[in-house]
Short mmCIF file of C-alpha atoms and ligand atoms in Angstrom, two decimals:
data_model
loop_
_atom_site.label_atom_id
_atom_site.label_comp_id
_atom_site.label_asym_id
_atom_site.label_seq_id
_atom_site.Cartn_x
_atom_site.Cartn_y
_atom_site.Cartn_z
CA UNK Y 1 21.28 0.31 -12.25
CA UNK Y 2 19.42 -2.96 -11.00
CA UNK Y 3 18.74 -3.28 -7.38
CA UNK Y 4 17.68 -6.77 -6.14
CA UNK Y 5 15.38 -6.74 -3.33
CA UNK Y 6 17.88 -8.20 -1.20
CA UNK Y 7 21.10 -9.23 -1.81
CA UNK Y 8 22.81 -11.25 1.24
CA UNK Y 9 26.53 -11.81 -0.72
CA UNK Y 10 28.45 -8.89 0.68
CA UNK Y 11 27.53 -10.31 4.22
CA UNK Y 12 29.10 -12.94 3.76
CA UNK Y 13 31.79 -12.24 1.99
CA UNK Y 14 32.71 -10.32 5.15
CA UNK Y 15 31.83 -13.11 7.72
CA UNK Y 16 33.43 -16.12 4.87
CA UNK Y 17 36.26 -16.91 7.07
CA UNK Y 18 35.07 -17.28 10.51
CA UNK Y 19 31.64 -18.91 9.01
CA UNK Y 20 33.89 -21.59 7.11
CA UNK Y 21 36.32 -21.90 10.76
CA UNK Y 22 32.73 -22.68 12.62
CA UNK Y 23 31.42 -25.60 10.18
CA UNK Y 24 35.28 -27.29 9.72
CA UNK Y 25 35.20 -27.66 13.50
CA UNK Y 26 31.64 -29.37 13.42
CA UNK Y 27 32.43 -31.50 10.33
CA UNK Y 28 35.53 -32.59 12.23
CA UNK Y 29 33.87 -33.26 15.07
CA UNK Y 30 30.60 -34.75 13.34
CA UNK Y 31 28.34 -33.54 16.33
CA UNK Y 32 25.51 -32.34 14.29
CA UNK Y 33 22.94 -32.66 16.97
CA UNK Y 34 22.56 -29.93 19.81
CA UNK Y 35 25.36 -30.19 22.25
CA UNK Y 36 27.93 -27.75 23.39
CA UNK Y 37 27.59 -25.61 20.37
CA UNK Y 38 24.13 -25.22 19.95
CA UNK Y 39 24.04 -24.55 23.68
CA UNK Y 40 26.50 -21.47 23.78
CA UNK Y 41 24.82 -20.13 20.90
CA UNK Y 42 21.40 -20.38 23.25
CA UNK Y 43 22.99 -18.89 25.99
CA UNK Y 44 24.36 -15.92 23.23
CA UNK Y 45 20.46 -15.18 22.27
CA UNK Y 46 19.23 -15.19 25.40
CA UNK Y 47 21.71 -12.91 27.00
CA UNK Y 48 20.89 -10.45 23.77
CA UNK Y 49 17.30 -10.56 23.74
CA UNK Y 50 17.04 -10.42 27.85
CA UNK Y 51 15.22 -14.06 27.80
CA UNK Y 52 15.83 -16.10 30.49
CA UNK Y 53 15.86 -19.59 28.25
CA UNK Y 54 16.61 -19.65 24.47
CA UNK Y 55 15.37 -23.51 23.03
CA UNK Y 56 16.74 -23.69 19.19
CA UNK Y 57 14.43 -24.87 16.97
CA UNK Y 58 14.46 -26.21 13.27
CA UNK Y 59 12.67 -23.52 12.08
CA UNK Y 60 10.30 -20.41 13.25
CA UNK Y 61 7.28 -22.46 12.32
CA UNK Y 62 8.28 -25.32 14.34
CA UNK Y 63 8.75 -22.57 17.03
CA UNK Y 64 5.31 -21.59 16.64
CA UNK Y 65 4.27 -24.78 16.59
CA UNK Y 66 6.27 -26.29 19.40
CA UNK Y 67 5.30 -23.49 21.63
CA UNK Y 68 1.49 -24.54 20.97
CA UNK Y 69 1.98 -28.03 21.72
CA UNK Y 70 3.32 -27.29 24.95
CA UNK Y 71 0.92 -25.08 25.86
CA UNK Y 72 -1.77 -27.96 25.39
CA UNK Y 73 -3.50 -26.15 22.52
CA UNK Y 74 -5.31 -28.05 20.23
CA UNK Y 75 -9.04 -29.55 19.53
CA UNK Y 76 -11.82 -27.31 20.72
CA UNK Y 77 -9.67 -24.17 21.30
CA UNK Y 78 -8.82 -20.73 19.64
CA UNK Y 79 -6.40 -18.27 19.41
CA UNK Y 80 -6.79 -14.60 18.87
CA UNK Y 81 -4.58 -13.27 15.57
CA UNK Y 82 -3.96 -11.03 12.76
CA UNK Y 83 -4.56 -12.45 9.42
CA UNK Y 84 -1.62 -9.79 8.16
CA UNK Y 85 1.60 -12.56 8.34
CA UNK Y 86 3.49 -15.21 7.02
CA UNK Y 87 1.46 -18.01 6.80
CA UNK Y 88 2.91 -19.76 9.69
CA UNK Y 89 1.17 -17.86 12.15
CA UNK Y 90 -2.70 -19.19 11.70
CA UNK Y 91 -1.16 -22.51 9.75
CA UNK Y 92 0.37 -23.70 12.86
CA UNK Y 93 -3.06 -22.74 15.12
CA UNK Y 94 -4.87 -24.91 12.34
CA UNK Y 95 -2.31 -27.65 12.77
CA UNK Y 96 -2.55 -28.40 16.60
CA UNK Y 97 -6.10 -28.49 16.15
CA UNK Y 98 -7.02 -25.41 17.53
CA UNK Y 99 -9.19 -22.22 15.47
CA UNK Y 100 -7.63 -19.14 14.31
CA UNK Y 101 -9.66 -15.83 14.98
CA UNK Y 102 -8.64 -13.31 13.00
CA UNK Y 103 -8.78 -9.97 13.58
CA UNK Y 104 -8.36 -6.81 12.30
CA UNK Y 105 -4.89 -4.46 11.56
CA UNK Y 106 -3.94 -1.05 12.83
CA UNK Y 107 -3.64 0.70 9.49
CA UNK Y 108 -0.66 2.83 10.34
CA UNK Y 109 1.37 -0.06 11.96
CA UNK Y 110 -0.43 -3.26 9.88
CA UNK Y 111 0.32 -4.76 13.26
CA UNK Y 112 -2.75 -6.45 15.42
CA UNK Y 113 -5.03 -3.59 16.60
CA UNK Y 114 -5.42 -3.88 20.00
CA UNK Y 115 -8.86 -2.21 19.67
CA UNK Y 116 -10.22 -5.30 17.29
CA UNK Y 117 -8.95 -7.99 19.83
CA UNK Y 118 -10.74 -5.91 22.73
CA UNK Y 119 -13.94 -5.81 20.70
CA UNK Y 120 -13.46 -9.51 20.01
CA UNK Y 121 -13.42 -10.32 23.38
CA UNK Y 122 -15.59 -8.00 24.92
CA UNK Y 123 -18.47 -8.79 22.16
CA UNK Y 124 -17.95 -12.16 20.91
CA UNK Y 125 -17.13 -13.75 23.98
CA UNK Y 126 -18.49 -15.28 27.19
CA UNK Y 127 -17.59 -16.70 30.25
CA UNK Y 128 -18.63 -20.93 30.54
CA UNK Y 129 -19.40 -22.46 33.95
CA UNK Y 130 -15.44 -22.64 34.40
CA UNK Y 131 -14.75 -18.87 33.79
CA UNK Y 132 -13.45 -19.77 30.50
CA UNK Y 133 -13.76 -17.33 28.02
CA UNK Y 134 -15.74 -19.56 25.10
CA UNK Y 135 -16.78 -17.69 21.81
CA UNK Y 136 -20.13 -18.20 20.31
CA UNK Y 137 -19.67 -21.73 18.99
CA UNK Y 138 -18.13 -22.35 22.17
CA UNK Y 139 -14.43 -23.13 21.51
CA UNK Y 140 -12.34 -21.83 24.57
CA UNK Y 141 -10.13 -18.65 23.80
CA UNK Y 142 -6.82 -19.38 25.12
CA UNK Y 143 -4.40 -17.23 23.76
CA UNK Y 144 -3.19 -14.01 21.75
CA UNK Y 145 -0.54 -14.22 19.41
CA UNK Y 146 0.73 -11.15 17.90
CA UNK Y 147 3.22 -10.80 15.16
CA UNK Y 148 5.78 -8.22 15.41
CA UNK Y 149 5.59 -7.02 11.80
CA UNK Y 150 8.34 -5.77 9.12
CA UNK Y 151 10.40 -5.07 12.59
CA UNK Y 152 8.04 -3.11 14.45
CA UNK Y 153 6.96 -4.27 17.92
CA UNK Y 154 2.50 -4.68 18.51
CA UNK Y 155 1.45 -2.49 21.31
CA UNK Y 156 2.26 -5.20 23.91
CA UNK Y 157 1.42 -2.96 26.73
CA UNK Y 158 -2.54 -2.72 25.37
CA UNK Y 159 -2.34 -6.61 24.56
CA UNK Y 160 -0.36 -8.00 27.70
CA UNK Y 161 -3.69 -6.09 29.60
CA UNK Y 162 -6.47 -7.33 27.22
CA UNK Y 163 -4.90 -10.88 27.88
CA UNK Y 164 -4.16 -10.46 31.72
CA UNK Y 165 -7.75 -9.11 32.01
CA UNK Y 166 -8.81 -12.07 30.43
CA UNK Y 167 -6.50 -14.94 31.23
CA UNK Y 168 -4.91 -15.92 28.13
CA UNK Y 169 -1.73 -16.95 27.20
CA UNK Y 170 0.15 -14.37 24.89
CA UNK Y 171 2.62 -15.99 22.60
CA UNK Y 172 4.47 -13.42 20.49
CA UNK Y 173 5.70 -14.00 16.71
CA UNK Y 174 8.76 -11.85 16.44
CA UNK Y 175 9.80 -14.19 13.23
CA UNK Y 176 10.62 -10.50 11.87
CA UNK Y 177 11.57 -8.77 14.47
CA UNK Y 178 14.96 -10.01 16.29
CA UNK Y 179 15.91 -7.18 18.28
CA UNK Y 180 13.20 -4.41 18.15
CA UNK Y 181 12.75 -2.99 21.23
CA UNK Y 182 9.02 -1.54 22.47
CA UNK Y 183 8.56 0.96 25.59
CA UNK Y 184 6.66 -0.63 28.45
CA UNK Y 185 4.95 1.47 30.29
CA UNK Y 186 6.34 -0.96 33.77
CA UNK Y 187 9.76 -2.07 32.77
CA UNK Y 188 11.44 0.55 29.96
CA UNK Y 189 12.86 -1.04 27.21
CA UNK Y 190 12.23 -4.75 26.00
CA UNK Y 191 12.86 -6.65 23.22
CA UNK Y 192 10.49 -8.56 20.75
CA UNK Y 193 9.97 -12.18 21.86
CA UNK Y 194 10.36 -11.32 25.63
CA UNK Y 195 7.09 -8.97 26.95
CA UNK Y 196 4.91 -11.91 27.58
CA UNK Y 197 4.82 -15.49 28.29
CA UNK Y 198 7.16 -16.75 24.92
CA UNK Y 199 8.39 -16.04 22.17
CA UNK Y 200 9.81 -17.38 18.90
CA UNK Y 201 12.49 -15.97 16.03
CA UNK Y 202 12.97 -17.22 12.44
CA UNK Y 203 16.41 -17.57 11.07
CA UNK Y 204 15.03 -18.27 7.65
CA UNK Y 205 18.11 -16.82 5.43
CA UNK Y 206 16.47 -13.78 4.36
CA UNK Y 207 15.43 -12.59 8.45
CA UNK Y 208 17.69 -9.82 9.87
CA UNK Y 209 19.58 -12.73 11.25
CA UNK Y 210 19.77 -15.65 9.11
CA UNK Y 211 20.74 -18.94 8.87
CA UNK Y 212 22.12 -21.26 5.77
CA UNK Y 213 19.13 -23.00 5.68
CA UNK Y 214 16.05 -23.06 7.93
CA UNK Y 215 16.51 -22.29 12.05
CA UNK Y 216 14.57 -20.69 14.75
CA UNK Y 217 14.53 -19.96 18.39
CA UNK Y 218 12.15 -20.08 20.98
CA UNK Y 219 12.28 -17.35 24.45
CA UNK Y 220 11.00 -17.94 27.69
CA UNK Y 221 11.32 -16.51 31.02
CA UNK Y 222 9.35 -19.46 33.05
CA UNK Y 223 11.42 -22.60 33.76
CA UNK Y 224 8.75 -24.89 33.37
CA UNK Y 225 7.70 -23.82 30.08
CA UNK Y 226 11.76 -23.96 28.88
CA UNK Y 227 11.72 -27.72 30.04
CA UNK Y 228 8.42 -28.64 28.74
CA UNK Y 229 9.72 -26.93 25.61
CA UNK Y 230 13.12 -28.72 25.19
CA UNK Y 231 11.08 -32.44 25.67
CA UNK Y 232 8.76 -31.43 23.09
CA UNK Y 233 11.73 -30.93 20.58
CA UNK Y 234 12.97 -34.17 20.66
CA UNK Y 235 9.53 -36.06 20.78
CA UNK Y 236 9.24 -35.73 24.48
CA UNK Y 237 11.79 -38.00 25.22
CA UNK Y 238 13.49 -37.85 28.68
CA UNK Y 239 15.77 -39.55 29.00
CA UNK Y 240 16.33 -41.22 25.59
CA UNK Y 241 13.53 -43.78 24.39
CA UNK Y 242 11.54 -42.85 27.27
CA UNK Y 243 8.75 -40.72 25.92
CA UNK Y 244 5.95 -38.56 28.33
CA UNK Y 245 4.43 -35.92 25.79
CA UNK Y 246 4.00 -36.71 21.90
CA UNK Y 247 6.70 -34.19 20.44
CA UNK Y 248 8.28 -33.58 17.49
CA UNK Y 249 11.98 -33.23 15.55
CA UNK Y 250 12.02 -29.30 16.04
CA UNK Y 251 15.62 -29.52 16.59
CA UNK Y 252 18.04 -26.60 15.24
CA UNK Y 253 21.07 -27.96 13.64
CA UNK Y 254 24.29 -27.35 14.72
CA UNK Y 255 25.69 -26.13 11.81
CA UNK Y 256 22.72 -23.34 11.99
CA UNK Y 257 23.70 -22.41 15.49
CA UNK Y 258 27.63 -21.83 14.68
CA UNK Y 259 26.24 -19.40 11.72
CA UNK Y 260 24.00 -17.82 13.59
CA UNK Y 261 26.71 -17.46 16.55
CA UNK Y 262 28.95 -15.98 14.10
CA UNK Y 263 26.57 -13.42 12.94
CA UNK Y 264 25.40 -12.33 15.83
CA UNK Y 265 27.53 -9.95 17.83
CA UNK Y 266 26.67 -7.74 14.12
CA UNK Y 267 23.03 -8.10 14.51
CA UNK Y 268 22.47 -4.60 16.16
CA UNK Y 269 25.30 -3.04 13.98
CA UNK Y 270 22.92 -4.37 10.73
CA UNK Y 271 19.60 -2.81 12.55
CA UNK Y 272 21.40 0.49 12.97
CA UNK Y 273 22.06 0.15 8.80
CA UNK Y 274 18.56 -0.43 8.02
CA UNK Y 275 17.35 2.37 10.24
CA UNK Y 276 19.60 4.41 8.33
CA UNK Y 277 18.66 3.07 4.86
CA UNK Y 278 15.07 3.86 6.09
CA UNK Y 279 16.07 7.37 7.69
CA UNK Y 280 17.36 8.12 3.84
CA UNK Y 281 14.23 6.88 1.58
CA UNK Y 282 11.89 9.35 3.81
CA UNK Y 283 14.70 12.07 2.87
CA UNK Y 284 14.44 11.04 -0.54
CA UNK Y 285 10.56 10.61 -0.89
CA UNK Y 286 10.36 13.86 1.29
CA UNK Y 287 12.56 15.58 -1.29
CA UNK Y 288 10.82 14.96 -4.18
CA UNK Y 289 7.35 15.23 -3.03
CA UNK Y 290 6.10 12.12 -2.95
CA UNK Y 291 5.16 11.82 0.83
CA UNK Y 292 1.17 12.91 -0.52
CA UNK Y 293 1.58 9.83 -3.18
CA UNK Y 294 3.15 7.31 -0.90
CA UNK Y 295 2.61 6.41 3.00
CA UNK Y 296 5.91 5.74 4.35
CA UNK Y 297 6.50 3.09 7.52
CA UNK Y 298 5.19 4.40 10.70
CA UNK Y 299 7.68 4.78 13.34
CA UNK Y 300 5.49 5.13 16.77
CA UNK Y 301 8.30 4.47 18.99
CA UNK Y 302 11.49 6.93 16.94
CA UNK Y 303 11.12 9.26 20.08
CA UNK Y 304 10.64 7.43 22.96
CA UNK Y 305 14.69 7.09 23.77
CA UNK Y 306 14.76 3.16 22.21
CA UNK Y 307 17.78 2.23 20.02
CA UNK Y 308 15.74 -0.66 17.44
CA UNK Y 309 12.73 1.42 18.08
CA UNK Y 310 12.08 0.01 14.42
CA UNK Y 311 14.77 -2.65 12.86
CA UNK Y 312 12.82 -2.70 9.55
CA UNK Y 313 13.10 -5.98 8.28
CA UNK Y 314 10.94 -4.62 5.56
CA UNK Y 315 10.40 -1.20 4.51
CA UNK Y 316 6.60 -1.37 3.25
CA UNK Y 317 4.98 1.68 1.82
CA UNK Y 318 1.72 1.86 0.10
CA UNK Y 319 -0.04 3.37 -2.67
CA UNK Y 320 -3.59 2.75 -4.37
CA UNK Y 321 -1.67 2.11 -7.28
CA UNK Y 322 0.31 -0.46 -5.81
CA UNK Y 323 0.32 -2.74 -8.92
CA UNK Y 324 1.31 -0.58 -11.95
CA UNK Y 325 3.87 0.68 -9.61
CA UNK Y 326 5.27 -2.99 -9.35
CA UNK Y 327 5.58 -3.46 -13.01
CA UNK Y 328 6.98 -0.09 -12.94
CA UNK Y 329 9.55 -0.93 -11.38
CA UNK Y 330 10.08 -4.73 -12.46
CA UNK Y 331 11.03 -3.03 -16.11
CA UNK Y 332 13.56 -0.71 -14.81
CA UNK Y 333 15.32 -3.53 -12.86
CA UNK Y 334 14.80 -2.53 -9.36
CA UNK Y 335 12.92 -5.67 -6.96
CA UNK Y 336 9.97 -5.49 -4.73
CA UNK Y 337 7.82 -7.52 -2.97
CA UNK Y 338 4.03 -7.87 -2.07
CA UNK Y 339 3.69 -8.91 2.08
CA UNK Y 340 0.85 -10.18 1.66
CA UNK Y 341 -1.31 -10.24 -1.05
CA UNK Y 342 -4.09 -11.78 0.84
CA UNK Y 343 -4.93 -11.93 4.19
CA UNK Y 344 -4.84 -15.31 6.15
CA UNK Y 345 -8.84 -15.43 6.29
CA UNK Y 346 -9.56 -15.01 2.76
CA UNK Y 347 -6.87 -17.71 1.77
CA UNK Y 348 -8.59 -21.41 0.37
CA UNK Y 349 -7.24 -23.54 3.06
CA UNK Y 350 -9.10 -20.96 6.06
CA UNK Y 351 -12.31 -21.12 3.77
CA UNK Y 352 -14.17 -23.27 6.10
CA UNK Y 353 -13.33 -20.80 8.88
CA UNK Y 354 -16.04 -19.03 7.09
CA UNK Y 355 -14.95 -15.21 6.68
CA UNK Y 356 -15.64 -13.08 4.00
CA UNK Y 357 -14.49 -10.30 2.18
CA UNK Y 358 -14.90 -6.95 3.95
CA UNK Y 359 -14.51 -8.86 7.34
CA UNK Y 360 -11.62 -7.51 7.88
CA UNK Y 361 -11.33 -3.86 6.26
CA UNK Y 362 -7.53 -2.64 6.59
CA UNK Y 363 -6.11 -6.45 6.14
CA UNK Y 364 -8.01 -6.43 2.95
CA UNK Y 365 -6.90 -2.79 1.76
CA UNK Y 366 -3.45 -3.20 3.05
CA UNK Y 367 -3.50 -6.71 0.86
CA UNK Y 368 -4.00 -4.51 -1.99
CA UNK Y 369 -1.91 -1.69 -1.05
CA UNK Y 370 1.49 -2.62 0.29
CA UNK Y 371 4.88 -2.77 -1.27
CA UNK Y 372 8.12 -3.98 -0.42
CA UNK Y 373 11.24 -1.82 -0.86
CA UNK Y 374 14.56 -2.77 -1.20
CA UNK Y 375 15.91 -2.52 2.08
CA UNK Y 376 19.80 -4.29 3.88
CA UNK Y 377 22.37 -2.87 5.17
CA UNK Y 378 25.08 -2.96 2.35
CA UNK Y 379 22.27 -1.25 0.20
CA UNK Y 380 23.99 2.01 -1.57
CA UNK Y 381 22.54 5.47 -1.11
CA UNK Y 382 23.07 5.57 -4.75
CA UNK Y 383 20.76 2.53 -5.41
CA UNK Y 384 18.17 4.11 -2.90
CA UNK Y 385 18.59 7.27 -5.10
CA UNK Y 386 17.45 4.78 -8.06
CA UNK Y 387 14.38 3.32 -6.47
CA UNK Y 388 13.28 6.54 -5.06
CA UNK Y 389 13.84 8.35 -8.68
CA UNK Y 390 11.93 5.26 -10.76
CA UNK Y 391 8.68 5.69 -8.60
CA UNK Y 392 8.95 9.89 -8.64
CA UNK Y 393 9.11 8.82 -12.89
CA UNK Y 394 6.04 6.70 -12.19
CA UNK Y 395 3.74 8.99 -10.38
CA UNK Y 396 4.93 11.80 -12.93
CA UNK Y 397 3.16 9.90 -15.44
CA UNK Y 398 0.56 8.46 -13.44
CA UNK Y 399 -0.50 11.50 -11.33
C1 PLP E 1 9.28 -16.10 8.63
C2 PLP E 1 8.09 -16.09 9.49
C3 PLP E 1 7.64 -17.23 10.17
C4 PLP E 1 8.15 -18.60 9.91
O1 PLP E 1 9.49 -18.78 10.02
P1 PLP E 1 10.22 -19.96 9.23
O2 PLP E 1 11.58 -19.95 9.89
O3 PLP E 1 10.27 -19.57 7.80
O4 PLP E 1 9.49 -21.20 9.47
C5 PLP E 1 6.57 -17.10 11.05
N1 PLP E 1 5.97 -15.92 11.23
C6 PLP E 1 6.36 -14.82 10.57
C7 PLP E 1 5.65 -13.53 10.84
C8 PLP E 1 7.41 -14.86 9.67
O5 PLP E 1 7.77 -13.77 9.02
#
């Protein structure tokens, strides 16, 4: 039996009609450019993630980078990160101007360790004749952004403090994580995107909630911010040809918004799938004896009375043997993926940042380590019974 990786067709074969409804009325209309639709769908996001604004963006990278821009990032400034993500992250901290630090991963999580940013700032740091925090080539720290990984939330309590204590901004990449909900030790419950000053989403077709095509949204609480955020979409125009800030086209379509409109009401319905999917592979692995060969996700937050305590947009486990098991599993049809196979500081374009291997310890091993599963909702208990059967055949032989 193959099983792809991901396979998005039975979605929307489901959601076909009322998808195809949406885009008639915008092709008949011809308003492809924010508007009413693109608004309700804001308002929609907001009200599900608890965000007082919801900006739509063109994509989570121009939400990342948006978000910078309005911050007044750029030359002569860094910004605290993990060098386990999508690209996007430190690319768009390179692009305003402004210096990645990267920083080491909690092993059990592979999100930011709130240890190695406390040690960053506590060590590497000092205070300039401003009470800036400056770092030892003197570029002024201004903000933490942690990224929300494979669905799980950072440990935003331990970060929101580090950064209070300190007076930077945090800016949180929940690209993966739509949804997932962390325990604060202050308010209960909150979502991903919404514990600290913004936040951004990707829609990119293969997040838990995805677009035809590229989107992404930005969350804020702070009216300001939303404004500032909605001039710099349209190249800080206000009103039209009239232009304070230099800006950008980081609009989301409206033909994104409808889809995403569409599918959202079954976002949480999709999380609870996952969880399931997830709840069965650690029956399976557990079954056949493979929890000593394999590390299965971490799930730090399963008992804390959350629903999306996880909404595993990947289910990562890892393995020494993380490569033969691949090609394992390549030849008996069933997909995988590597996230990532090198961290953000050893990649060419960061070379001149000047890190080195063994910098960063657990990014590098879980570089080496990780692996994809198949993992959506419509994903059979028969096919999981595949993938979990094709690596107990591997580690037979290889054991
Ligand atoms: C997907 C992703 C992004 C970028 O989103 P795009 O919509 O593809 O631009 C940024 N950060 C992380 C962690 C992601 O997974």
């Amino acid at each position: 039996m193959r099983v792809p990786l991901l396979d998005l067709s039975e979605q929307y074969r489901v959601l076909a009609e009322p998808i195809r409804r949406e885009l008639d009325d915008i092709l008949r209309t011809q308003s492809f450019i924010l508007g009413p639709k693109v608004e309700e769908f804001e308002r929609a996001l907001a009200e599900y993630c608890g965000a007082k604004h919801a900006i739509g963006v063109s994509s989570g990278t121009d939400a990342l980078l948006a978000i910078l821009m309005a911050l007044g990032i750029g030359l002569g400034d860094a910004v605290v990160t993990t060098a386990y993500t999508f690209f996007a992250t430190g690319g768009c901290i390179a692009r305003v101007g402004a210096t990645p630090i990267f920083v080491d991963i909690d092993p059990a999580t592979f999100n930011i360790s709130p240890a190695t940013i406390a040690d960053f700032l506590a060590n590497h740091c000092q205070r300039n004749a401003q009470n800036e925090l400056v770092d030892s080539v003197g570029r002024i720290v201004r903000a933490i952004i942690p990224v929300h990984l494979f669905g799980l939330c950072c440990e935003m309590d331990a970060i929101n403090e580090l950064a209070q204590h300190s007076q930077l901004t945090v800016i949180e990449d929940a690209a993966q994580a739509i949804g997932a909900e962390y325990p604060t030790k202050k308010g209960g419950a909150r979502q991903a995107g919404t514990m600290s000053a913004v936040g951004c989403f990707s829609f990119y077709p293969s997040k838990n909630l995805g677009a035809a095509g590229d989107a992404g949204m930005i969350v804020c609480d702070d009216n300001e911010l939303a404004r500032h955020l909605r001039s710099f979409r349209q190249h800080g125009m206000e009103p039209r040809y009239f232009h304070h800030v230099i800006g950008g086209n980081f609009r989301i379509d409206a033909m994104q918004a409808v889809i995403l409109k569409v599918k959202l009401p079954y976002l949480n319905g999709w999380s609870a799938a996952r969880r399931a999917v997830a709840d069965i592979y650690r029956e399976e692995f557990t079954r056949r004896g493979l929890t000593n060969r394999v590390t299965l996700p971490a799930e730090p937050y399963r008992e804390r009375g959350l629903t999306n305590h996880h909404i595993y947009h990947q289910y990562v486990i890892r393995t020494p043997q993380r490569d033969a098991l691949q090609t394992h599993l390549a030849q008996r049809g069933i997909g995988s993926a590597i996230y990532y196979p090198l961290g953000l500081h050893e990649q060419k374009c960061f070379a001149q940042l000047g890190y080195r291997a063994g910098d960063l310890p657990e990014t590098e091993r879980a570089a080496r380590e990780t692996l994809a599963l198949p993992i959506y909702p419509e994903l059979t208990r028969a096919m999981q019974a595949e993938v979990v059967g094709a690596i107990a055949a591997f580690f037979a032989d290889n054991g």
